[in-house]
Short mmCIF file of C-alpha atoms in Angstrom, two decimals:
data_model
loop_
_atom_site.label_atom_id
_atom_site.label_comp_id
_atom_site.label_asym_id
_atom_site.label_seq_id
_atom_site.Cartn_x
_atom_site.Cartn_y
_atom_site.Cartn_z
CA MET A 1 0.00 0.00 0.00
CA ALA A 2 1.29 3.43 -0.85
CA LEU A 3 1.17 6.58 1.26
CA GLU A 4 1.52 10.18 0.18
CA LEU A 5 3.70 12.54 2.18
CA LYS A 6 3.87 16.29 1.63
CA SER A 7 7.00 18.23 2.59
CA SER A 8 7.00 21.76 3.98
CA ASP A 9 7.67 23.15 0.48
CA ASN A 10 4.63 21.33 -0.89
CA LYS A 11 6.36 18.50 -2.71
CA ILE A 12 4.50 15.19 -2.69
CA PHE A 13 6.35 11.91 -2.10
CA GLU A 14 4.71 8.58 -2.76
CA VAL A 15 6.11 5.78 -0.57
CA GLU A 16 5.34 2.22 0.37
CA GLU A 17 3.63 1.95 3.75
CA LEU A 18 6.30 -0.51 4.88
CA VAL A 19 8.95 2.13 4.26
CA ALA A 20 7.04 5.05 5.76
CA VAL A 21 6.07 3.35 9.02
CA GLN A 22 9.69 3.26 10.12
CA SER A 23 8.72 6.67 11.32
CA GLU A 24 6.82 6.06 14.56
CA THR A 25 5.03 9.34 13.95
CA ILE A 26 3.66 8.19 10.59
CA LYS A 27 3.02 4.72 12.00
CA SER A 28 0.64 6.06 14.65
CA LEU A 29 -1.16 8.15 12.04
CA VAL A 30 -1.69 5.03 9.94
CA GLU A 31 -2.87 3.04 12.96
CA ASP A 32 -5.30 5.80 13.90
CA GLY A 33 -6.74 5.70 10.40
CA CYS A 34 -5.61 9.25 9.54
CA ALA A 35 -3.47 8.29 6.57
CA ASP A 36 -6.05 8.13 3.83
CA ASN A 37 -5.23 11.50 2.39
CA VAL A 38 -1.89 13.16 1.89
CA ILE A 39 0.05 13.36 5.16
CA PRO A 40 1.45 16.87 5.64
CA LEU A 41 4.91 17.15 7.20
CA PRO A 42 5.31 20.89 7.81
CA ASN A 43 8.56 20.43 9.70
CA VAL A 44 10.51 18.67 6.98
CA ASP A 45 11.61 20.18 3.65
CA SER A 46 11.75 18.15 0.44
CA LYS A 47 15.55 17.90 0.35
CA THR A 48 15.65 16.38 3.83
CA LEU A 49 12.57 14.24 3.32
CA GLU A 50 14.16 12.70 0.25
CA LEU A 51 17.22 11.73 2.31
CA VAL A 52 15.10 10.38 5.13
CA LEU A 53 12.99 8.26 2.79
CA ASP A 54 16.15 6.91 1.19
CA TRP A 55 17.31 5.83 4.68
CA CYS A 56 13.99 4.17 5.38
CA LYS A 57 13.84 2.39 2.04
CA ASN A 58 17.36 1.03 2.44
CA HIS A 59 16.58 -0.15 5.94
CA VAL A 60 13.69 -2.20 4.56
CA ASP A 61 15.72 -3.55 1.61
CA MET A 62 18.90 -4.38 3.50
CA LYS A 63 17.21 -5.53 6.70
CA LEU A 64 18.91 -8.91 6.69
CA ASP A 65 22.35 -7.81 5.55
CA GLU A 66 23.97 -6.19 8.59
CA GLU A 67 27.30 -5.52 6.96
CA LYS A 68 25.83 -3.89 3.89
CA LEU A 69 23.52 -1.82 6.06
CA LYS A 70 26.37 -0.57 8.21
CA GLU A 71 28.31 0.41 5.10
CA TYR A 72 25.29 2.32 3.84
CA GLU A 73 24.76 4.05 7.19
CA ASP A 74 28.38 5.16 7.45
CA LYS A 75 28.26 6.61 3.95
CA PHE A 76 24.85 8.18 4.50
CA ILE A 77 25.91 10.14 7.56
CA GLU A 78 28.94 11.72 5.85
CA VAL A 79 27.12 14.97 5.30
CA ASP A 80 27.95 18.56 6.06
CA GLN A 81 26.77 20.18 9.26
CA ALA A 82 23.80 21.96 7.69
CA VAL A 83 22.37 18.69 6.39
CA LEU A 84 23.15 16.95 9.67
CA TYR A 85 21.17 19.58 11.54
CA ASP A 86 18.15 19.08 9.26
CA LEU A 87 18.43 15.29 9.56
CA LEU A 88 18.54 15.50 13.36
CA LEU A 89 15.40 17.58 13.55
CA ALA A 90 13.60 15.46 10.94
CA ALA A 91 14.52 12.15 12.62
CA ASN A 92 13.37 13.60 15.94
CA TYR A 93 10.07 14.90 14.55
CA LEU A 94 9.35 11.75 12.56
CA ASN A 95 10.61 9.58 15.43
CA ILE A 96 12.89 7.30 13.40
CA LYS A 97 14.94 5.68 16.12
CA ASP A 98 17.91 4.30 14.16
CA LEU A 99 18.40 7.45 12.10
CA LEU A 100 18.21 9.57 15.24
CA ASN A 101 20.79 7.42 17.00
CA ARG A 102 23.15 7.47 14.04
CA ALA A 103 22.89 11.23 13.66
CA CYS A 104 23.40 11.80 17.40
CA GLN A 105 26.38 9.49 17.34
CA LYS A 106 27.84 11.59 14.53
CA VAL A 107 27.43 14.77 16.56
CA ALA A 108 28.89 13.07 19.64
CA ASP A 109 31.92 12.07 17.56
CA MET A 110 32.42 15.74 16.73
CA LEU A 111 32.64 16.51 20.44
CA LYS A 112 34.97 13.67 21.37
CA GLY A 113 38.71 13.99 21.67
CA LYS A 114 38.76 17.74 21.22
CA THR A 115 39.67 20.57 23.53
CA PRO A 116 36.88 23.08 24.27
CA GLU A 117 38.60 25.57 21.94
CA GLN A 118 38.61 23.04 19.12
CA ILE A 119 34.95 22.19 19.67
CA ARG A 120 34.03 25.88 19.57
CA GLU A 121 35.93 26.24 16.33
CA THR A 122 34.34 23.20 14.69
CA LEU A 123 30.82 24.06 15.72
CA ASN A 124 31.02 27.85 15.64
CA ILE A 125 30.15 28.20 19.31
CA VAL A 126 30.87 31.64 20.71
CA ASN A 127 32.50 31.72 24.12
CA ASP A 128 30.41 34.22 26.07
CA PHE A 129 32.05 33.58 29.42
CA SER A 130 34.25 36.16 31.02
CA PRO A 131 37.70 34.80 31.91
CA GLU A 132 36.68 34.76 35.59
CA GLU A 133 33.48 32.83 34.85
CA GLU A 134 35.36 30.35 32.71
CA GLU A 135 37.93 29.76 35.42
CA GLU A 136 35.16 29.22 37.98
CA ILE A 137 33.47 26.55 35.87
CA ARG A 138 36.74 24.83 35.18
CA LYS A 139 37.34 24.65 38.92
CA GLU A 140 33.82 23.48 39.81
CA ASN A 141 33.17 20.80 37.25
CA LEU A 142 36.45 19.43 36.03
CA TRP A 143 37.47 18.76 39.60
CA ALA A 144 35.45 15.57 39.74
CA PHE A 145 37.34 14.06 36.86
CA GLU A 146 40.84 14.95 37.85
CA GLU A 147 41.96 11.51 38.98
CA MET B 1 62.06 12.41 11.26
CA LEU B 2 64.45 14.45 13.32
CA ARG B 3 68.06 14.01 12.47
CA HIS B 4 70.59 13.72 15.22
CA SER B 5 72.32 16.97 15.87
CA THR B 6 75.04 18.16 18.13
CA SER B 7 73.88 21.71 18.46
CA LEU B 8 70.42 23.09 19.06
CA PHE B 9 71.25 25.93 16.76
CA ASP B 10 72.19 23.71 13.86
CA LYS B 11 70.22 24.92 10.87
CA ALA B 12 69.24 21.48 9.68
CA TYR B 13 67.97 20.55 13.14
CA LEU B 14 65.87 23.68 13.43
CA SER B 15 64.45 23.09 10.01
CA ASP B 16 63.48 19.55 10.92
CA LEU B 17 61.90 20.75 14.16
CA PHE B 18 59.90 23.30 12.25
CA ILE B 19 58.65 20.71 9.77
CA TYR B 20 57.72 18.37 12.61
CA PHE B 21 55.62 20.90 14.46
CA PHE B 22 54.12 22.21 11.24
CA HIS B 23 52.98 18.63 10.54
CA ILE B 24 51.29 18.40 13.90
CA PHE B 25 49.57 21.73 13.34
CA ILE B 26 48.36 20.69 9.90
CA LEU B 27 46.97 17.39 11.25
CA GLN B 28 45.04 19.20 13.98
CA PHE B 29 43.84 21.77 11.49
CA ILE B 30 42.61 19.08 9.11
CA ARG B 31 40.85 17.36 11.98
CA VAL B 32 38.98 20.49 12.89
CA MET B 33 38.24 21.43 9.29
CA GLU B 34 36.96 17.94 8.42
CA ASP B 35 34.16 18.41 10.88
CA SER B 36 33.78 22.03 10.11
CA SER B 37 32.16 21.86 6.68
CA THR B 38 29.93 24.66 5.53
CA THR B 39 27.25 25.92 7.81
CA ASN B 40 27.58 29.61 7.14
CA GLY B 41 29.45 29.80 10.42
CA GLU B 42 26.25 29.17 12.36
CA ASP B 43 26.15 27.72 15.84
CA TRP B 44 23.42 25.24 14.93
CA ILE B 45 24.15 22.76 17.67
CA SER B 46 23.27 25.20 20.42
CA ARG B 47 19.91 25.70 18.71
CA LEU B 48 18.91 22.05 19.04
CA PRO B 49 16.18 21.37 21.60
CA ASP B 50 17.28 20.17 25.06
CA SER B 51 15.83 16.69 24.54
CA LEU B 52 17.95 16.14 21.43
CA LEU B 53 21.08 17.34 23.21
CA CYS B 54 20.23 14.97 26.05
CA HIS B 55 20.16 12.14 23.53
CA ILE B 56 23.54 13.21 22.15
CA PHE B 57 24.99 13.23 25.68
CA SER B 58 24.07 9.58 26.05
CA PHE B 59 26.73 8.85 23.42
CA LEU B 60 29.40 10.65 25.45
CA SER B 61 31.27 9.44 28.49
CA PRO B 62 30.43 11.32 31.74
CA LYS B 63 33.81 13.08 31.51
CA GLU B 64 33.21 14.21 27.93
CA ALA B 65 29.72 15.41 28.81
CA VAL B 66 30.94 17.51 31.74
CA GLY B 67 33.68 18.89 29.51
CA THR B 68 31.03 20.68 27.43
CA SER B 69 30.08 22.89 30.38
CA ILE B 70 32.82 25.30 29.43
CA LEU B 71 31.78 25.86 25.81
CA SER B 72 29.37 28.72 26.35
CA LYS B 73 26.61 29.89 28.69
CA ARG B 74 24.03 27.80 26.85
CA TRP B 75 26.12 24.71 27.56
CA GLU B 76 27.00 25.47 31.16
CA ASN B 77 24.40 23.14 32.67
CA LEU B 78 23.25 21.22 29.60
CA TRP B 79 25.46 18.30 30.47
CA THR B 80 23.32 17.65 33.51
CA LEU B 81 20.82 16.21 31.03
CA SER B 82 23.23 13.31 30.60
CA PRO B 83 21.42 10.16 31.67
CA VAL B 84 24.39 8.63 33.45
CA PHE B 85 25.94 9.94 36.66
CA ILE B 86 28.95 8.39 38.22
CA PHE B 87 29.92 10.04 41.48
CA VAL B 88 32.87 8.31 42.98
CA ILE B 89 34.82 10.01 45.67
CA PRO B 90 38.36 8.65 45.51
CA LEU B 91 39.67 6.86 48.56
CA ARG B 92 42.82 8.88 48.82
CA LEU B 93 42.64 12.54 48.24
CA THR B 94 45.73 14.65 48.11
CA GLY B 95 45.94 18.16 49.36
CA ASN B 96 43.27 19.75 51.44
CA TYR B 97 41.11 16.73 52.19
CA MET B 98 38.06 18.33 53.84
CA ASN B 99 37.96 21.01 51.21
CA LYS B 100 37.87 18.46 48.44
CA VAL B 101 35.20 16.39 50.17
CA ASN B 102 33.01 19.47 50.63
CA CYS B 103 33.59 20.40 47.02
CA PHE B 104 32.46 16.94 45.99
CA ILE B 105 29.33 17.15 48.17
CA ASP B 106 28.40 20.54 46.67
CA TYR B 107 28.99 19.20 43.20
CA VAL B 108 26.68 16.21 43.66
CA ASN B 109 24.01 18.38 45.28
CA ARG B 110 24.14 20.80 42.39
CA VAL B 111 23.92 18.15 39.73
CA LEU B 112 21.01 16.33 41.31
CA ALA B 113 19.14 19.57 42.02
CA HIS B 114 19.64 20.67 38.46
CA ARG B 115 18.35 17.40 37.20
CA ASP B 116 14.98 18.40 38.56
CA GLY B 117 13.06 15.22 37.82
CA PHE B 118 14.59 14.59 34.39
CA ALA B 119 15.07 10.85 34.08
CA ILE B 120 18.44 9.38 35.05
CA GLU B 121 19.38 6.06 33.54
CA LYS B 122 22.33 5.13 35.65
CA CYS B 123 23.59 6.61 38.88
CA ASN B 124 26.56 5.51 40.86
CA LEU B 125 27.06 6.97 44.36
CA SER B 126 30.27 5.72 45.88
CA CYS B 127 31.46 7.47 49.01
CA TYR B 128 33.96 5.90 51.30
CA THR B 129 34.43 8.88 53.55
CA LEU B 130 32.38 9.37 56.66
CA HIS B 131 31.63 12.97 55.92
CA ALA B 132 30.29 12.45 52.43
CA SER B 133 28.42 9.21 53.10
CA ALA B 134 26.03 11.03 55.43
CA HIS B 135 24.58 12.58 52.28
CA LEU B 136 23.82 9.25 50.62
CA TYR B 137 20.30 9.29 52.05
CA SER B 138 19.30 12.52 50.31
CA TRP B 139 21.19 11.70 47.13
CA THR B 140 19.38 8.39 46.90
CA CYS B 141 16.07 10.24 47.30
CA ALA B 142 17.04 12.57 44.46
CA ALA B 143 18.05 9.70 42.18
CA ILE B 144 14.78 7.87 42.87
CA ALA B 145 12.84 11.05 42.13
CA CYS B 146 14.56 11.05 38.75
CA MET B 147 13.18 7.60 37.98
CA VAL B 148 16.59 5.99 37.95
CA LEU B 149 16.96 2.60 36.29
CA GLU B 150 20.35 1.50 37.54
CA LEU B 151 21.54 2.57 41.00
CA THR B 152 24.71 1.77 42.90
CA ILE B 153 25.21 2.92 46.49
CA GLU B 154 28.55 2.28 48.15
CA SER B 155 29.75 3.37 51.51
CA GLU B 156 32.40 2.55 54.07
CA LEU B 157 31.71 -0.40 56.31
CA PHE B 158 32.32 0.87 59.81
CA ARG B 159 29.27 3.05 60.07
CA VAL B 160 25.62 2.04 60.06
CA GLY B 161 23.63 4.07 57.54
CA GLN B 162 20.03 4.66 56.62
CA LEU B 163 18.42 4.54 53.22
CA PRO B 164 15.10 6.09 52.34
CA TRP B 165 11.94 4.03 52.22
CA CYS B 166 11.27 5.27 48.67
CA LEU B 167 14.20 3.13 47.54
CA LEU B 168 12.20 -0.01 48.27
CA THR B 169 9.07 1.16 46.51
CA CYS B 170 10.77 2.52 43.42
CA LYS B 171 8.76 1.69 40.32
CA THR B 172 11.60 2.16 37.85
CA LEU B 173 14.64 0.40 39.32
CA VAL B 174 15.96 -2.45 37.21
CA ASP B 175 19.42 -2.84 38.70
CA LEU B 176 20.29 -2.12 42.34
CA LYS B 177 23.63 -2.55 44.09
CA ILE B 178 24.11 -1.69 47.75
CA HIS B 179 27.45 -2.09 49.47
CA GLY B 180 27.60 -0.88 53.01
CA ARG B 181 26.12 -1.30 56.45
CA PHE B 182 22.68 0.01 55.52
CA VAL B 183 19.63 -0.99 57.47
CA LEU B 184 17.10 -2.42 55.08
CA ASN B 185 14.20 -3.47 57.20
CA PHE B 186 11.07 -1.45 56.86
CA PRO B 187 7.84 -2.31 58.63
CA THR B 188 5.84 -0.89 55.77
CA PHE B 189 4.85 -2.17 52.35
CA ILE B 190 7.72 -2.62 49.93
CA CYS B 191 7.69 -3.51 46.26
CA LEU B 192 10.22 -3.36 43.46
CA PRO B 193 8.12 -4.27 40.44
CA THR B 194 10.79 -3.91 37.74
CA LEU B 195 13.91 -5.04 39.62
CA LYS B 196 15.86 -7.70 37.76
CA PHE B 197 19.33 -7.50 39.29
CA LEU B 198 20.04 -7.14 43.01
CA TYR B 199 23.42 -7.03 44.72
CA LEU B 200 23.61 -6.72 48.50
CA ASN B 201 26.90 -6.61 50.36
CA SER B 202 27.11 -6.15 54.14
CA VAL B 203 23.55 -4.92 54.33
CA ILE B 204 21.72 -5.16 57.69
CA TYR B 205 18.41 -6.99 57.33
CA GLY B 206 17.37 -6.85 60.96
CA ASP B 207 15.68 -10.23 61.21
CA ASP B 208 14.72 -13.34 59.22
CA ALA B 209 11.29 -12.05 58.19
CA SER B 210 12.79 -8.86 56.80
CA MET B 211 15.10 -10.67 54.46
CA GLN B 212 12.35 -12.95 53.27
CA LYS B 213 10.05 -9.96 52.75
CA LEU B 214 12.67 -8.14 50.72
CA PHE B 215 13.11 -10.93 48.21
CA SER B 216 9.42 -11.71 47.97
CA SER B 217 8.83 -8.09 46.99
CA CYS B 218 10.76 -8.49 43.76
CA PRO B 219 8.38 -10.30 41.40
CA VAL B 220 10.69 -10.27 38.33
CA LEU B 221 14.05 -10.69 40.01
CA GLU B 222 16.48 -12.72 37.91
CA ASP B 223 19.92 -12.15 39.39
CA LEU B 224 20.66 -12.11 43.11
CA VAL B 225 24.03 -11.64 44.78
CA ILE B 226 24.20 -11.73 48.59
CA LYS B 227 27.41 -11.16 50.49
CA ARG B 228 27.32 -11.31 54.26
CA HIS B 229 30.43 -10.80 56.33
CA ASP B 230 29.21 -9.44 59.64
CA TRP B 231 26.21 -10.08 61.80
CA ASP B 232 23.08 -8.62 60.22
CA GLY B 233 20.17 -10.13 62.15
CA VAL B 234 19.46 -13.11 59.92
CA GLY B 235 19.73 -16.71 61.10
CA ILE B 236 17.36 -18.41 58.68
CA MET B 237 17.90 -17.31 55.09
CA ASN B 238 14.74 -17.87 53.14
CA ILE B 239 15.14 -17.30 49.41
CA SER B 240 11.82 -17.93 47.71
CA VAL B 241 11.89 -16.22 44.36
CA PRO B 242 10.11 -17.99 41.51
CA SER B 243 11.64 -15.75 38.81
CA LEU B 244 15.25 -16.18 39.95
CA LYS B 245 17.69 -17.48 37.36
CA ARG B 246 21.13 -16.80 38.79
CA SER B 247 22.28 -16.46 42.34
CA ILE B 248 25.55 -16.04 44.15
CA PHE B 249 25.91 -16.30 47.94
CA SER B 250 29.10 -15.44 49.74
CA LEU B 251 28.70 -15.99 53.47
CA SER B 252 31.65 -15.67 55.78
CA LEU B 253 30.21 -14.71 59.13
CA ARG B 254 30.72 -16.54 62.37
CA SER B 255 27.56 -17.86 63.96
CA ILE B 256 26.67 -16.15 67.21
CA GLY B 257 24.36 -16.82 70.10
CA ASN B 258 21.05 -18.61 70.15
CA TYR B 259 19.97 -18.37 66.59
CA GLU B 260 18.78 -21.10 64.31
CA TYR B 261 20.94 -21.28 61.22
CA LYS B 262 19.44 -22.62 58.06
CA VAL B 263 19.24 -21.77 54.38
CA VAL B 264 16.00 -22.44 52.56
CA ILE B 265 16.12 -22.05 48.80
CA ASN B 266 12.96 -22.22 46.77
CA THR B 267 13.86 -21.14 43.24
CA PRO B 268 12.33 -23.52 40.71
CA ASN B 269 13.72 -21.64 37.67
CA LEU B 270 17.29 -21.35 38.83
CA GLU B 271 19.92 -21.84 36.13
CA TYR B 272 23.15 -20.84 37.87
CA LEU B 273 24.15 -21.19 41.53
CA GLU B 274 27.35 -20.17 43.24
CA ILE B 275 27.84 -20.65 46.97
CA ASP B 276 30.86 -19.74 49.06
CA ASP B 277 29.76 -20.56 52.59
CA TYR B 278 31.69 -21.55 55.68
CA MET B 279 28.90 -20.75 58.07
CA TYR B 280 25.72 -22.63 57.32
CA GLU B 281 25.53 -26.39 57.40
CA ASP B 282 21.82 -26.90 57.08
CA TYR B 283 20.47 -26.40 53.60
CA SER B 284 17.02 -27.15 52.33
CA VAL B 285 16.84 -26.74 48.60
CA ASN B 286 13.73 -27.41 46.59
CA SER B 287 14.27 -29.10 43.29
CA THR B 288 15.84 -26.97 40.55
CA PRO B 289 15.06 -28.73 37.29
CA SER B 290 16.53 -25.95 35.09
CA LEU B 291 19.87 -25.78 36.86
CA VAL B 292 22.76 -25.79 34.44
CA GLU B 293 25.80 -24.88 36.52
CA ALA B 294 26.66 -24.90 40.21
CA CYS B 295 29.84 -23.99 42.04
CA ILE B 296 30.08 -24.92 45.72
CA GLN B 297 32.84 -23.78 48.04
CA GLY B 298 32.85 -24.16 51.78
CA THR B 299 31.46 -26.57 54.31
CA CYS B 300 27.83 -26.19 53.41
CA VAL B 301 27.03 -29.24 51.39
CA PHE B 302 24.65 -31.13 53.65
CA GLY B 303 21.16 -30.95 52.17
CA LEU B 304 22.38 -28.88 49.25
CA LEU B 305 23.21 -31.66 46.84
CA ASP B 306 19.71 -33.13 46.88
CA GLY B 307 18.23 -29.92 45.58
CA ILE B 308 20.77 -29.47 42.79
CA SER B 309 20.88 -33.03 41.52
CA GLN B 310 19.70 -31.96 38.03
CA VAL B 311 22.81 -29.88 37.45
CA LYS B 312 24.88 -30.31 34.29
CA LEU B 313 28.14 -28.66 35.34
CA LEU B 314 29.27 -28.95 38.95
CA ALA B 315 32.32 -27.61 40.72
CA LEU B 316 33.18 -28.57 44.30
CA SER B 317 36.00 -27.14 46.37
CA GLY B 318 38.34 -29.27 48.46
CA ASP B 319 36.63 -28.11 51.66
CA ALA B 320 33.25 -29.09 50.26
CA MET B 321 34.51 -32.56 49.43
CA GLN B 322 36.01 -32.93 52.89
CA SER B 323 32.83 -31.90 54.69
CA LEU B 324 30.86 -34.30 52.49
CA HIS B 325 33.20 -37.05 53.54
CA ASN B 326 32.66 -36.17 57.19
CA ILE B 327 28.89 -36.55 57.06
CA VAL B 328 28.89 -39.59 54.73
CA PRO B 329 25.65 -38.68 52.97
CA ILE B 330 23.54 -40.74 50.65
CA LEU B 331 24.32 -39.06 47.39
CA PRO B 332 21.54 -38.33 44.93
CA THR B 333 21.94 -39.51 41.36
CA PHE B 334 23.24 -36.75 39.12
CA HIS B 335 21.42 -37.79 35.95
CA ASN B 336 22.41 -34.76 33.88
CA LEU B 337 25.93 -34.24 35.17
CA THR B 338 28.38 -34.12 32.30
CA HIS B 339 31.19 -31.94 33.71
CA LEU B 340 32.61 -32.25 37.21
CA LYS B 341 35.38 -30.03 38.54
CA LEU B 342 37.08 -30.68 41.87
CA GLY B 343 39.34 -28.31 43.75
CA ILE B 344 42.53 -29.93 45.01
CA ASP B 345 44.15 -29.12 48.29
CA ASP B 346 45.66 -31.11 51.17
CA ASN B 347 42.28 -31.77 52.72
CA VAL B 348 40.34 -32.97 49.77
CA GLY B 349 38.03 -35.88 50.56
CA TRP B 350 39.35 -38.20 47.90
CA GLU B 351 37.56 -41.02 49.64
CA LEU B 352 34.25 -39.85 48.32
CA LEU B 353 35.28 -39.56 44.70
CA PRO B 354 34.31 -43.11 43.69
CA ASN B 355 30.84 -42.60 45.20
CA ILE B 356 30.31 -39.39 43.25
CA LEU B 357 31.48 -40.98 40.04
CA GLN B 358 29.11 -43.88 40.64
CA THR B 359 26.13 -41.58 41.04
CA SER B 360 26.94 -39.65 37.86
CA PRO B 361 26.09 -42.09 35.08
CA ASN B 362 26.49 -39.58 32.25
CA LEU B 363 29.70 -37.90 33.35
CA LYS B 364 31.96 -37.01 30.45
CA VAL B 365 34.63 -34.68 31.81
CA LEU B 366 36.37 -34.72 35.19
CA THR B 367 38.68 -31.81 35.96
CA LEU B 368 40.99 -31.55 38.93
CA SER B 369 42.39 -28.08 39.58
CA ARG B 370 44.19 -26.02 42.21
CA ASP B 371 41.50 -23.37 42.61
CA LEU B 372 37.93 -23.38 41.48
#
């Protein structure tokens, strides 16, 4: 059975129900009988929705091949930060657990093994602490992990 | 990469040094740039909702999560959304000891207050200093209020402590470890509906009925570890837990006074049993048809073997063999026993070995080893 999804920029996507219900959000709409007409997704633009649906389709197709799936996932998540941001919000809104975990893992990897200065640089975070405030926090929190 | 040089001011040496450090700089730069692909220089991550950031923190170690507190004001307390808290006060603190302990206490108070009911998945409270362990009561309350799933409470052993009643009525706990002289008998209703794993070391039960009540209040308990080293009010240990699959008992207390000492085990679904017991001699074990493996150390065998006769893999220490020999029991038939392991020491009751082999018609492997 096919479902119709409409992105925020009014593009219609026709997908198999099996693919679409990987989104828990869409799944509950189907179960509640609200999926007869086009399902509007005002929080997801067409570019992101296309990526998300590709993820879902591949997860249905490669369900039994763990290695192939992992390869696909690793390649899929090699996106620039702007796309990653959109994917995070879309996966969260559509409640697609494995996509959300993979995207969060990618962000976590960006935070690992870097000094605070390097993290700020990578993610464009502005340090709005005064030197005194920064010193205070360093003292308070990093204490617990000294040894 | 660096050539040997006799003088620091040798031109070739300096040039090599420069290339070396330039390499390092480039590698770091590439590392940062790789992650830094185009976003129009926007700080998008700080714009993510708290719940998403919380999810991201679950992929970081506690240390990495706390490290983000220094990034900017938005991040200062975000890390407290991390679902795992490990508070371990080190045993030996250098420098100003009291100052550091107070600092630690403030830190834990702040974190738990900030948490403000947000769910905690795992919380580890380990305090081996007198001063800090007094706070374990309130910290446990805070963790329970945050619907904690996995909780560890550790304290020093020379002080009797109290734990809140809400600990024993927590609806979310799946894994609970308590190590310390905490009094765990409550006259009121207790129930741990989701608890699957329970570890109790040096806990004070108060009396026989209390211990029995505690275990009967865990309807889905699968793993139970009990370690008793000092007197805790229990003479008769009654373990009746239908859901129990694995249990480990380590009992090394000396019997005192006019108490009746007996262990009653009623666990029909038990699969793994480990007993290290030099105290009890009277065991009453109801049949355990699902038992796969058992390891018995100590002088406790009387009455125990009958209940575990369906076991497939059995290990007996030298002391266990010797005490068996002393009571000359009628051995049950071990129909399913395929692997038998015996601990060897000077005292081992070799005399009984032929009897055991005779009552194990399907034995395939016999192992003799120094320690079990």
